[in-house]
Amino acid sequence: MRGVNARCPPRAASGAAPPDTSFLESLIGYNARRAALAIIARVLPTLQPHDLRVVEFSVLTVIAHNPGITSRQVCAALDILPPNLVGLLRRLEQRGLVEKRAHPGDRRAQGLYVTAQGEQVQRQAQQAVAAVETDEATHLNAAERATLIALLRRIYQGNGAGTTR
Amino acid sequence: MRGVNARCPPRAASGAAPPDTSFLESLIGYNARRAALAIIARVLPTLQPHDLRVVEFSVLTVIAHNPGITSRQVCAALDILPPNLVGLLRRLEQRGLVEKRAHPGDRRAQGLYVTAQGEQVQRQAQQAVAAVETDEATHLNAAERATLIALLRRIYQGNGAGTTR
DNA sequence: TATTGTTATACTCTATAACTATA
DNA sequence: TATAGTTATAGAGTATAACAATA
């Protein structure tokens, strides 16, 4: 880590050496955020043909893999606040990708299911996302991917208390 | 990766087994985003006493480590769009943490500098952030941290083209 | 013609309070 | 009293177009 104020002369306005970002680059949070944004930037055009945003794809995927899941469970799984899920579900429902059914045993809740069309869209999108993630977006081999994911998971699943939200 | 539609019976409304998120957890983008959010959630209260948001801390740090840097260079380094930096700098300037000076050789540009107070705030905040990152937020040892950061950097710095933005 | 810094603006994402109906 | 789903709303964060001054 370099000194905070080396008091070097003023830098040129353009075409100069890259600025010193060494401290930020020593932070996991900084690097994780930059990496996530870089990958999302590559995944976005992949989801665009399916008219899905990243969050919508995540919600659709969780519902597809967990038929009958409730809104609250989707919120807990994806760290989404309930009020923000309402609009997401409404859009997926209006597009005919998701449907709600009465929940047996709890008349407050509703079971979420993907429709036949929703299942098809989800399957195609999942395949496209998986392809981008493994091939283009990351310049890592399988072993490096596995290592990276295991380390990342230990951070956000942690050993003790969960996230603040 | 499990089947998309196993057509299992409806899930209980609460207190049930955790939903299947295995596909999302196989994605680097998903895990990187979750990890970044988890760490930021821990860093936020650390920056709060200094009345700094994460982006403000990043900007202040880059200016402190690169006296005389221009707005455009800060934008390029942190992937911030110029219009969005204006308000950030205005606030840091009004708080007396950053100051602009005429840029020698280019009358369009302005050199950015931290004030004495800005340097002090930045140093304290940097120390606090570094402490949280290494100790509490991540449950990793030094070697694991180094591995993780190296892998993340390869993703967003990539081998070829940069990010879309 | 291109670039720096800027304004205005819009759109997305995230967060909080409060309501209803059920439990 | 607590929970599921919802509404309304506020606040960040992020995006584009367009302008004046300068290169």
mmCIF file of C-alpha atoms (C1' of nucleotides) in Angstrom:
data_model
loop_
_atom_site.group_PDB
_atom_site.id
_atom_site.type_symbol
_atom_site.label_atom_id
_atom_site.label_comp_id
_atom_site.label_asym_id
_atom_site.label_seq_id
_atom_site.Cartn_x
_atom_site.Cartn_y
_atom_site.Cartn_z
ATOM 1 C CA MET A 1 0.000 0.000 0.000
ATOM 2 C CA ARG A 2 1.560 3.275 -1.085
ATOM 3 C CA GLY A 3 1.633 6.484 0.850
ATOM 4 C CA VAL A 4 -1.523 8.532 0.847
ATOM 5 C CA ASN A 5 0.058 11.850 -0.026
ATOM 6 C CA ALA A 6 3.235 11.472 -1.966
ATOM 7 C CA ARG A 7 2.837 15.100 -3.123
ATOM 8 C CA CYS A 8 3.818 14.344 -6.635
ATOM 9 C CA PRO A 9 3.484 17.048 -9.301
ATOM 10 C CA PRO A 10 0.138 17.551 -11.039
ATOM 11 C CA ARG A 11 -0.831 14.879 -13.509
ATOM 12 C CA ALA A 12 -1.391 15.456 -17.172
ATOM 13 C CA ALA A 13 -4.968 15.939 -18.289
ATOM 14 C CA SER A 14 -4.991 12.946 -20.589
ATOM 15 C CA GLY A 15 -2.833 10.250 -22.063
ATOM 16 C CA ALA A 16 -0.886 9.846 -18.828
ATOM 17 C CA ALA A 17 -0.030 6.930 -16.597
ATOM 18 C CA PRO A 18 -3.024 5.189 -14.998
ATOM 19 C CA PRO A 19 -3.880 6.585 -11.565
ATOM 20 C CA ASP A 20 -2.924 4.766 -8.395
ATOM 21 C CA THR A 21 -5.870 2.684 -7.212
ATOM 22 C CA SER A 22 -3.752 0.213 -5.277
ATOM 23 C CA PHE A 23 -5.624 0.542 -1.994
ATOM 24 C CA LEU A 24 -9.043 0.004 -3.529
ATOM 25 C CA GLU A 25 -7.659 -2.938 -5.467
ATOM 26 C CA SER A 26 -6.554 -4.502 -2.193
ATOM 27 C CA LEU A 27 -10.191 -4.648 -1.042
ATOM 28 C CA ILE A 28 -12.322 -7.706 -1.685
ATOM 29 C CA GLY A 29 -15.468 -5.608 -1.755
ATOM 30 C CA TYR A 30 -14.094 -3.354 -4.483
ATOM 31 C CA ASN A 31 -12.884 -6.234 -6.641
ATOM 32 C CA ALA A 32 -16.035 -8.282 -6.136
ATOM 33 C CA ARG A 33 -18.198 -5.350 -7.164
ATOM 34 C CA ARG A 34 -16.123 -4.592 -10.250
ATOM 35 C CA ALA A 35 -16.144 -8.264 -11.265
ATOM 36 C CA ALA A 36 -19.890 -8.580 -10.727
ATOM 37 C CA LEU A 37 -20.563 -5.484 -12.839
ATOM 38 C CA ALA A 38 -18.258 -6.742 -15.598
ATOM 39 C CA ILE A 39 -20.015 -10.095 -15.778
ATOM 40 C CA ILE A 40 -23.473 -8.548 -15.611
ATOM 41 C CA ALA A 41 -22.487 -6.295 -18.510
ATOM 42 C CA ARG A 42 -21.828 -9.450 -20.526
ATOM 43 C CA VAL A 43 -24.919 -11.280 -19.350
ATOM 44 C CA LEU A 44 -27.290 -8.402 -20.125
ATOM 45 C CA PRO A 45 -27.183 -8.762 -23.933
ATOM 46 C CA THR A 46 -27.667 -12.492 -23.451
ATOM 47 C CA LEU A 47 -30.917 -11.960 -21.556
ATOM 48 C CA GLN A 48 -32.109 -9.164 -23.818
ATOM 49 C CA PRO A 49 -33.546 -11.447 -26.537
ATOM 50 C CA HIS A 50 -35.683 -13.030 -23.814
ATOM 51 C CA ASP A 51 -36.743 -9.586 -22.570
ATOM 52 C CA LEU A 52 -35.447 -10.403 -19.108
ATOM 53 C CA ARG A 53 -33.440 -8.292 -16.706
ATOM 54 C CA VAL A 54 -30.972 -9.944 -14.373
ATOM 55 C CA VAL A 55 -33.276 -9.851 -11.368
ATOM 56 C CA GLU A 56 -36.187 -11.123 -13.417
ATOM 57 C CA PHE A 57 -34.088 -14.041 -14.610
ATOM 58 C CA SER A 58 -33.102 -14.825 -11.017
ATOM 59 C CA VAL A 59 -36.703 -14.760 -9.824
ATOM 60 C CA LEU A 60 -37.924 -16.823 -12.766
ATOM 61 C CA THR A 61 -35.162 -19.357 -12.156
ATOM 62 C CA VAL A 62 -35.903 -19.735 -8.458
ATOM 63 C CA ILE A 63 -39.600 -20.220 -9.182
ATOM 64 C CA ALA A 64 -38.888 -22.716 -11.961
ATOM 65 C CA HIS A 65 -36.634 -24.758 -9.691
ATOM 66 C CA ASN A 66 -38.997 -24.514 -6.718
ATOM 67 C CA PRO A 67 -42.598 -24.931 -7.866
ATOM 68 C CA GLY A 68 -45.067 -23.588 -5.322
ATOM 69 C CA ILE A 69 -42.539 -21.356 -3.581
ATOM 70 C CA THR A 70 -44.016 -18.280 -1.887
ATOM 71 C CA SER A 71 -43.099 -14.640 -2.381
ATOM 72 C CA ARG A 72 -41.496 -14.451 1.018
ATOM 73 C CA GLN A 73 -39.293 -17.420 0.272
ATOM 74 C CA VAL A 74 -38.180 -15.892 -3.013
ATOM 75 C CA CYS A 75 -37.364 -12.689 -1.148
ATOM 76 C CA ALA A 76 -35.325 -14.548 1.445
ATOM 77 C CA ALA A 77 -33.474 -16.608 -1.140
ATOM 78 C CA LEU A 78 -32.507 -13.673 -3.373
ATOM 79 C CA ASP A 79 -32.268 -10.943 -0.720
ATOM 80 C CA ILE A 80 -35.081 -8.933 -2.273
ATOM 81 C CA LEU A 81 -37.408 -6.783 -0.190
ATOM 82 C CA PRO A 82 -41.043 -7.879 -0.450
ATOM 83 C CA PRO A 83 -42.368 -4.565 -1.793
ATOM 84 C CA ASN A 84 -39.837 -4.720 -4.613
ATOM 85 C CA LEU A 85 -40.819 -8.221 -5.618
ATOM 86 C CA VAL A 86 -44.434 -7.279 -6.243
ATOM 87 C CA GLY A 87 -43.745 -5.386 -9.431
ATOM 88 C CA LEU A 88 -41.343 -8.038 -10.672
ATOM 89 C CA LEU A 89 -43.928 -10.783 -10.229
ATOM 90 C CA ARG A 90 -46.647 -8.663 -11.779
ATOM 91 C CA ARG A 91 -44.589 -8.218 -14.943
ATOM 92 C CA LEU A 92 -43.687 -11.912 -15.148
ATOM 93 C CA GLU A 93 -47.332 -12.773 -14.597
ATOM 94 C CA GLN A 94 -48.580 -10.353 -17.253
ATOM 95 C CA ARG A 95 -46.115 -11.848 -19.717
ATOM 96 C CA GLY A 96 -47.583 -15.246 -18.977
ATOM 97 C CA LEU A 97 -44.350 -16.671 -17.598
ATOM 98 C CA VAL A 98 -45.456 -17.084 -13.984
ATOM 99 C CA GLU A 99 -48.768 -17.798 -12.308
ATOM 100 C CA LYS A 100 -50.045 -17.713 -8.747
ATOM 101 C CA ARG A 101 -52.224 -20.423 -7.239
ATOM 102 C CA ALA A 102 -53.944 -20.644 -3.911
ATOM 103 C CA HIS A 103 -51.664 -22.036 -1.263
ATOM 104 C CA PRO A 104 -52.947 -25.156 0.528
ATOM 105 C CA GLY A 105 -53.068 -24.659 4.265
ATOM 106 C CA ASP A 106 -52.330 -20.931 4.350
ATOM 107 C CA ARG A 107 -54.846 -18.610 2.743
ATOM 108 C CA ARG A 108 -52.526 -15.621 3.175
ATOM 109 C CA ALA A 109 -49.840 -17.075 0.945
ATOM 110 C CA GLN A 110 -49.792 -17.920 -2.739
ATOM 111 C CA GLY A 111 -47.795 -20.594 -4.501
ATOM 112 C CA LEU A 112 -45.725 -19.407 -7.461
ATOM 113 C CA TYR A 113 -45.379 -21.563 -10.572
ATOM 114 C CA VAL A 114 -43.856 -21.112 -14.004
ATOM 115 C CA THR A 115 -46.183 -21.644 -16.950
ATOM 116 C CA ALA A 116 -45.242 -23.844 -19.896
ATOM 117 C CA GLN A 117 -44.009 -20.731 -21.683
ATOM 118 C CA GLY A 118 -42.187 -19.568 -18.575
ATOM 119 C CA GLU A 119 -40.429 -22.889 -18.307
ATOM 120 C CA GLN A 120 -39.318 -22.664 -21.911
ATOM 121 C CA VAL A 121 -38.051 -19.101 -21.591
ATOM 122 C CA GLN A 122 -36.255 -19.941 -18.367
ATOM 123 C CA ARG A 123 -34.567 -22.989 -19.852
ATOM 124 C CA GLN A 124 -33.323 -21.093 -22.883
ATOM 125 C CA ALA A 125 -32.139 -18.153 -20.807
ATOM 126 C CA GLN A 126 -30.393 -20.411 -18.326
ATOM 127 C CA GLN A 127 -28.534 -22.153 -21.123
ATOM 128 C CA ALA A 128 -27.451 -18.839 -22.622
ATOM 129 C CA VAL A 129 -26.325 -17.432 -19.273
ATOM 130 C CA ALA A 130 -24.368 -20.568 -18.432
ATOM 131 C CA ALA A 131 -22.620 -20.409 -21.803
ATOM 132 C CA VAL A 132 -21.582 -16.791 -21.372
ATOM 133 C CA GLU A 133 -20.433 -17.339 -17.806
ATOM 134 C CA THR A 134 -18.196 -20.277 -18.574
ATOM 135 C CA ASP A 135 -16.817 -19.211 -21.918
ATOM 136 C CA GLU A 136 -16.518 -15.553 -22.662
ATOM 137 C CA ALA A 137 -17.139 -13.538 -19.554
ATOM 138 C CA THR A 138 -14.558 -15.146 -17.334
ATOM 139 C CA HIS A 139 -11.079 -16.017 -18.397
ATOM 140 C CA LEU A 140 -10.880 -18.851 -15.892
ATOM 141 C CA ASN A 141 -10.695 -22.595 -16.227
ATOM 142 C CA ALA A 142 -12.976 -24.970 -14.371
ATOM 143 C CA ALA A 143 -10.726 -25.371 -11.350
ATOM 144 C CA GLU A 144 -10.259 -21.623 -10.987
ATOM 145 C CA ARG A 145 -14.009 -21.095 -11.297
ATOM 146 C CA ALA A 146 -14.647 -23.592 -8.537
ATOM 147 C CA THR A 147 -12.067 -21.985 -6.262
ATOM 148 C CA LEU A 148 -13.445 -18.519 -6.895
ATOM 149 C CA ILE A 149 -17.032 -19.496 -6.245
ATOM 150 C CA ALA A 150 -16.160 -21.355 -3.051
ATOM 151 C CA LEU A 151 -14.301 -18.330 -1.690
ATOM 152 C CA LEU A 152 -17.078 -15.920 -2.642
ATOM 153 C CA ARG A 153 -19.690 -18.123 -1.019
ATOM 154 C CA ARG A 154 -17.793 -18.149 2.249
ATOM 155 C CA ILE A 155 -17.957 -14.370 2.299
ATOM 156 C CA TYR A 156 -21.664 -13.833 1.845
ATOM 157 C CA GLN A 157 -22.833 -16.977 3.592
ATOM 158 C CA GLY A 158 -20.284 -16.310 6.288
ATOM 159 C CA ASN A 159 -19.756 -18.281 9.445
ATOM 160 C CA GLY A 160 -21.991 -16.308 11.758
ATOM 161 C CA ALA A 161 -24.610 -13.596 11.371
ATOM 162 C CA GLY A 162 -26.173 -12.936 7.988
ATOM 163 C CA THR A 163 -26.288 -9.711 6.062
ATOM 164 C CA THR A 164 -27.743 -6.572 7.522
ATOM 165 C CA ARG A 165 -30.819 -6.523 5.317
ATOM 166 C CA MET B 1 -27.661 -28.845 -11.836
ATOM 167 C CA ARG B 2 -31.075 -30.208 -10.959
ATOM 168 C CA GLY B 3 -34.063 -30.509 -13.225
ATOM 169 C CA VAL B 4 -35.984 -27.344 -13.891
ATOM 170 C CA ASN B 5 -39.427 -28.739 -13.260
ATOM 171 C CA ALA B 6 -39.418 -31.647 -10.899
ATOM 172 C CA ARG B 7 -43.122 -31.017 -10.252
ATOM 173 C CA CYS B 8 -42.778 -31.546 -6.569
ATOM 174 C CA PRO B 9 -45.681 -30.775 -4.261
ATOM 175 C CA PRO B 10 -46.238 -27.197 -3.064
ATOM 176 C CA ARG B 11 -43.826 -26.002 -0.428
ATOM 177 C CA ALA B 12 -44.825 -24.955 3.051
ATOM 178 C CA ALA B 13 -45.346 -21.255 3.597
ATOM 179 C CA SER B 14 -42.657 -20.980 6.251
ATOM 180 C CA GLY B 15 -40.167 -22.951 8.252
ATOM 181 C CA ALA B 16 -39.434 -25.298 5.372
ATOM 182 C CA ALA B 17 -36.275 -26.479 3.674
ATOM 183 C CA PRO B 18 -34.281 -23.740 1.915
ATOM 184 C CA PRO B 19 -35.220 -23.371 -1.746
ATOM 185 C CA ASP B 20 -33.031 -24.737 -4.509
ATOM 186 C CA THR B 21 -30.768 -21.967 -5.809
ATOM 187 C CA SER B 22 -28.107 -24.316 -7.118
ATOM 188 C CA PHE B 23 -28.006 -22.915 -10.634
ATOM 189 C CA LEU B 24 -27.617 -19.320 -9.523
ATOM 190 C CA GLU B 25 -24.950 -20.414 -7.053
ATOM 191 C CA SER B 26 -23.002 -21.928 -9.939
ATOM 192 C CA LEU B 27 -22.669 -18.479 -11.523
ATOM 193 C CA ILE B 28 -19.689 -16.271 -10.798
ATOM 194 C CA GLY B 29 -21.739 -13.153 -11.413
ATOM 195 C CA TYR B 30 -24.345 -14.150 -8.847
ATOM 196 C CA ASN B 31 -21.797 -15.046 -6.192
ATOM 197 C CA ALA B 32 -19.649 -11.990 -6.844
ATOM 198 C CA ARG B 33 -22.660 -9.716 -6.513
ATOM 199 C CA ARG B 34 -23.850 -11.365 -3.293
ATOM 200 C CA ALA B 35 -20.348 -11.194 -1.808
ATOM 201 C CA ALA B 36 -19.918 -7.555 -2.783
ATOM 202 C CA LEU B 37 -23.263 -6.627 -1.221
ATOM 203 C CA ALA B 38 -22.420 -8.530 1.963
ATOM 204 C CA ILE B 39 -19.102 -6.753 2.368
ATOM 205 C CA ILE B 40 -20.563 -3.360 1.546
ATOM 206 C CA ALA B 41 -23.195 -3.960 4.210
ATOM 207 C CA ARG B 42 -20.358 -4.336 6.708
ATOM 208 C CA VAL B 43 -18.357 -1.423 5.389
ATOM 209 C CA LEU B 44 -21.275 1.025 5.450
ATOM 210 C CA PRO B 45 -21.432 1.405 9.262
ATOM 211 C CA THR B 46 -17.654 1.828 9.240
ATOM 212 C CA LEU B 47 -17.883 4.800 6.901
ATOM 213 C CA GLN B 48 -20.947 6.265 8.584
ATOM 214 C CA PRO B 49 -19.015 8.048 11.383
ATOM 215 C CA HIS B 50 -17.044 9.821 8.659
ATOM 216 C CA ASP B 51 -20.264 10.717 6.841
ATOM 217 C CA LEU B 52 -19.014 8.987 3.707
ATOM 218 C CA ARG B 53 -20.829 6.703 1.312
ATOM 219 C CA VAL B 54 -18.911 3.968 -0.448
ATOM 220 C CA VAL B 55 -18.588 5.878 -3.716
ATOM 221 C CA GLU B 56 -17.544 9.025 -1.881
ATOM 222 C CA PHE B 57 -14.861 7.087 -0.064
ATOM 223 C CA SER B 58 -13.614 5.655 -3.345
ATOM 224 C CA VAL B 59 -13.458 9.082 -4.974
ATOM 225 C CA LEU B 60 -11.782 10.652 -1.955
ATOM 226 C CA THR B 61 -9.234 7.840 -1.863
ATOM 227 C CA VAL B 62 -8.348 8.103 -5.536
ATOM 228 C CA ILE B 63 -7.889 11.872 -5.215
ATOM 229 C CA ALA B 64 -5.804 11.502 -2.064
ATOM 230 C CA HIS B 65 -3.534 8.965 -3.738
ATOM 231 C CA ASN B 66 -3.335 10.938 -6.989
ATOM 232 C CA PRO B 67 -2.998 14.661 -6.247
ATOM 233 C CA GLY B 68 -3.944 16.785 -9.223
ATOM 234 C CA ILE B 69 -5.980 14.080 -10.930
ATOM 235 C CA THR B 70 -8.760 15.333 -13.207
ATOM 236 C CA SER B 71 -12.459 14.507 -13.084
ATOM 237 C CA ARG B 72 -12.245 12.481 -16.275
ATOM 238 C CA GLN B 73 -9.429 10.396 -14.854
ATOM 239 C CA VAL B 74 -11.401 9.698 -11.697
ATOM 240 C CA CYS B 75 -14.340 8.663 -13.857
ATOM 241 C CA ALA B 76 -12.177 6.319 -15.912
ATOM 242 C CA ALA B 77 -10.538 4.782 -12.852
ATOM 243 C CA LEU B 78 -13.764 4.118 -10.947
ATOM 244 C CA ASP B 79 -16.114 3.556 -13.882
ATOM 245 C CA ILE B 80 -18.265 6.557 -12.987
ATOM 246 C CA LEU B 81 -20.052 8.613 -15.618
ATOM 247 C CA PRO B 82 -18.945 12.257 -15.669
ATOM 248 C CA PRO B 83 -22.387 13.738 -14.954
ATOM 249 C CA ASN B 84 -22.655 11.567 -11.849
ATOM 250 C CA LEU B 85 -19.291 12.672 -10.500
ATOM 251 C CA VAL B 86 -20.249 16.343 -10.478
ATOM 252 C CA GLY B 87 -22.569 16.046 -7.490
ATOM 253 C CA LEU B 88 -20.157 13.811 -5.627
ATOM 254 C CA LEU B 89 -17.322 16.310 -6.008
ATOM 255 C CA ARG B 90 -19.568 19.221 -5.105
ATOM 256 C CA ARG B 91 -20.456 17.581 -1.803
ATOM 257 C CA LEU B 92 -16.858 16.673 -0.985
ATOM 258 C CA GLU B 93 -15.840 20.234 -1.868
ATOM 259 C CA GLN B 94 -18.569 21.807 0.265
ATOM 260 C CA ARG B 95 -17.457 19.671 3.211
ATOM 261 C CA GLY B 96 -13.951 21.029 2.757
ATOM 262 C CA LEU B 97 -12.429 17.640 1.983
ATOM 263 C CA VAL B 98 -11.510 18.274 -1.651
ATOM 264 C CA GLU B 99 -10.509 21.353 -3.594
ATOM 265 C CA LYS B 100 -10.104 22.170 -7.268
ATOM 266 C CA ARG B 101 -7.185 24.121 -8.647
ATOM 267 C CA ALA B 102 -6.459 25.438 -12.106
ATOM 268 C CA HIS B 103 -4.785 22.807 -14.215
ATOM 269 C CA PRO B 104 -1.440 23.838 -15.709
ATOM 270 C CA GLY B 105 -1.411 23.445 -19.463
ATOM 271 C CA ASP B 106 -5.118 22.737 -19.953
ATOM 272 C CA ARG B 107 -7.570 25.454 -19.050
ATOM 273 C CA ARG B 108 -10.517 23.136 -19.568
ATOM 274 C CA ALA B 109 -9.451 20.740 -16.842
ATOM 275 C CA GLN B 110 -9.118 21.178 -13.096
ATOM 276 C CA GLY B 111 -6.729 19.409 -10.763
ATOM 277 C CA LEU B 112 -8.356 17.734 -7.771
ATOM 278 C CA TYR B 113 -6.644 17.755 -4.385
ATOM 279 C CA VAL B 114 -7.568 16.688 -0.880
ATOM 280 C CA THR B 115 -7.383 19.362 1.787
ATOM 281 C CA ALA B 116 -5.620 18.786 5.095
ATOM 282 C CA GLN B 117 -8.960 17.794 6.589
ATOM 283 C CA GLY B 118 -9.731 15.606 3.616
ATOM 284 C CA GLU B 119 -6.441 13.823 4.006
ATOM 285 C CA GLN B 120 -7.158 13.183 7.661
ATOM 286 C CA VAL B 121 -10.670 11.875 7.019
ATOM 287 C CA GLN B 122 -9.441 9.697 4.178
ATOM 288 C CA ARG B 123 -6.644 8.207 6.253
ATOM 289 C CA GLN B 124 -8.942 7.345 9.144
ATOM 290 C CA ALA B 125 -11.616 5.924 6.854
ATOM 291 C CA GLN B 126 -9.091 3.877 4.927
ATOM 292 C CA GLN B 127 -7.761 2.381 8.138
ATOM 293 C CA ALA B 128 -11.259 1.496 9.305
ATOM 294 C CA VAL B 129 -12.216 -0.046 5.979
ATOM 295 C CA ALA B 130 -9.027 -2.083 5.811
ATOM 296 C CA ALA B 131 -9.651 -3.386 9.321
ATOM 297 C CA VAL B 132 -13.205 -4.470 8.556
ATOM 298 C CA GLU B 133 -12.219 -6.055 5.268
ATOM 299 C CA THR B 134 -9.434 -8.178 6.676
ATOM 300 C CA ASP B 135 -10.986 -9.162 9.973
ATOM 301 C CA GLU B 136 -14.721 -9.272 10.245
ATOM 302 C CA ALA B 137 -16.254 -9.041 6.828
ATOM 303 C CA THR B 138 -14.364 -11.873 5.232
ATOM 304 C CA HIS B 139 -13.714 -15.182 6.869
ATOM 305 C CA LEU B 140 -10.569 -15.726 4.823
ATOM 306 C CA ASN B 141 -6.902 -15.841 5.692
ATOM 307 C CA ALA B 142 -4.269 -13.816 3.892
ATOM 308 C CA ALA B 143 -3.501 -16.457 1.272
ATOM 309 C CA GLU B 144 -7.168 -16.996 0.482
ATOM 310 C CA ARG B 145 -7.685 -13.244 0.209
ATOM 311 C CA ALA B 146 -4.823 -12.965 -2.253
ATOM 312 C CA THR B 147 -6.151 -15.824 -4.356
ATOM 313 C CA LEU B 148 -9.651 -14.410 -4.404
ATOM 314 C CA ILE B 149 -8.541 -10.924 -5.375
ATOM 315 C CA ALA B 150 -6.301 -12.216 -8.145
ATOM 316 C CA LEU B 151 -9.138 -14.252 -9.637
ATOM 317 C CA LEU B 152 -11.622 -11.366 -9.400
ATOM 318 C CA ARG B 153 -9.194 -8.991 -11.029
ATOM 319 C CA ARG B 154 -8.763 -11.319 -13.987
ATOM 320 C CA ILE B 155 -12.491 -11.167 -14.566
ATOM 321 C CA TYR B 156 -13.031 -7.442 -14.676
ATOM 322 C CA GLN B 157 -9.677 -6.504 -16.142
ATOM 323 C CA GLY B 158 -9.975 -9.408 -18.517
ATOM 324 C CA ASN B 159 -7.605 -10.287 -21.287
ATOM 325 C CA GLY B 160 -9.266 -8.409 -24.080
ATOM 326 C CA ALA B 161 -11.968 -5.793 -24.396
ATOM 327 C CA GLY B 162 -13.014 -3.787 -21.373
ATOM 328 C CA THR B 163 -16.453 -3.425 -19.882
ATOM 329 C CA THR B 164 -19.371 -2.174 -21.918
ATOM 330 C CA ARG B 165 -19.690 1.135 -20.135
ATOM 331 C "C1'" DT C 1 -13.480 18.164 -34.779
ATOM 332 C "C1'" DA C 2 -12.620 16.348 -30.077
ATOM 333 C "C1'" DT C 3 -12.459 16.818 -25.058
ATOM 334 C "C1'" DT C 4 -13.497 18.792 -20.101
ATOM 335 C "C1'" DG C 5 -16.770 19.846 -17.087
ATOM 336 C "C1'" DT C 6 -21.447 20.743 -16.517
ATOM 337 C "C1'" DT C 7 -26.867 20.922 -16.404
ATOM 338 C "C1'" DA C 8 -31.060 18.725 -16.825
ATOM 339 C "C1'" DT C 9 -33.430 14.700 -16.847
ATOM 340 C "C1'" DA C 10 -35.067 9.931 -16.806
ATOM 341 C "C1'" DC C 11 -34.895 5.408 -15.464
ATOM 342 C "C1'" DT C 12 -33.651 1.620 -12.453
ATOM 343 C "C1'" DC C 13 -32.682 -0.160 -7.983
ATOM 344 C "C1'" DT C 14 -33.277 -0.161 -3.161
ATOM 345 C "C1'" DA C 15 -35.475 1.119 1.201
ATOM 346 C "C1'" DT C 16 -39.282 2.447 4.731
ATOM 347 C "C1'" DA C 17 -43.938 3.060 6.520
ATOM 348 C "C1'" DA C 18 -48.328 1.467 6.631
ATOM 349 C "C1'" DC C 19 -52.357 -1.093 5.248
ATOM 350 C "C1'" DT C 20 -55.471 -5.887 4.616
ATOM 351 C "C1'" DA C 21 -56.338 -10.436 5.389
ATOM 352 C "C1'" DT C 22 -55.153 -14.208 7.463
ATOM 353 C "C1'" DA C 23 -52.688 -17.035 11.108
ATOM 354 C "C1'" DT D 1 -49.468 -10.595 18.310
ATOM 355 C "C1'" DA D 2 -47.205 -12.108 14.116
ATOM 356 C "C1'" DT D 3 -46.943 -13.097 9.154
ATOM 357 C "C1'" DA D 4 -47.996 -12.834 3.717
ATOM 358 C "C1'" DG D 5 -48.819 -9.847 0.306
ATOM 359 C "C1'" DT D 6 -49.552 -5.296 -1.076
ATOM 360 C "C1'" DT D 7 -49.547 0.013 -1.835
ATOM 361 C "C1'" DA D 8 -47.352 4.298 -1.899
ATOM 362 C "C1'" DT D 9 -43.347 6.695 -1.690
ATOM 363 C "C1'" DA D 10 -38.678 8.218 -0.970
ATOM 364 C "C1'" DG D 11 -34.010 7.856 -1.863
ATOM 365 C "C1'" DA D 12 -29.793 6.006 -4.095
ATOM 366 C "C1'" DG D 13 -27.618 4.665 -8.178
ATOM 367 C "C1'" DT D 14 -27.046 4.854 -13.136
ATOM 368 C "C1'" DA D 15 -28.033 6.384 -17.839
ATOM 369 C "C1'" DT D 16 -28.454 9.737 -22.118
ATOM 370 C "C1'" DA D 17 -28.683 14.247 -24.503
ATOM 371 C "C1'" DA D 18 -26.983 18.611 -24.897
ATOM 372 C "C1'" DC D 19 -24.399 22.782 -23.806
ATOM 373 C "C1'" DA D 20 -20.140 26.287 -23.117
ATOM 374 C "C1'" DA D 21 -15.303 26.640 -22.861
ATOM 375 C "C1'" DT D 22 -11.122 25.042 -24.504
ATOM 376 C "C1'" DA D 23 -7.933 22.067 -27.126
#
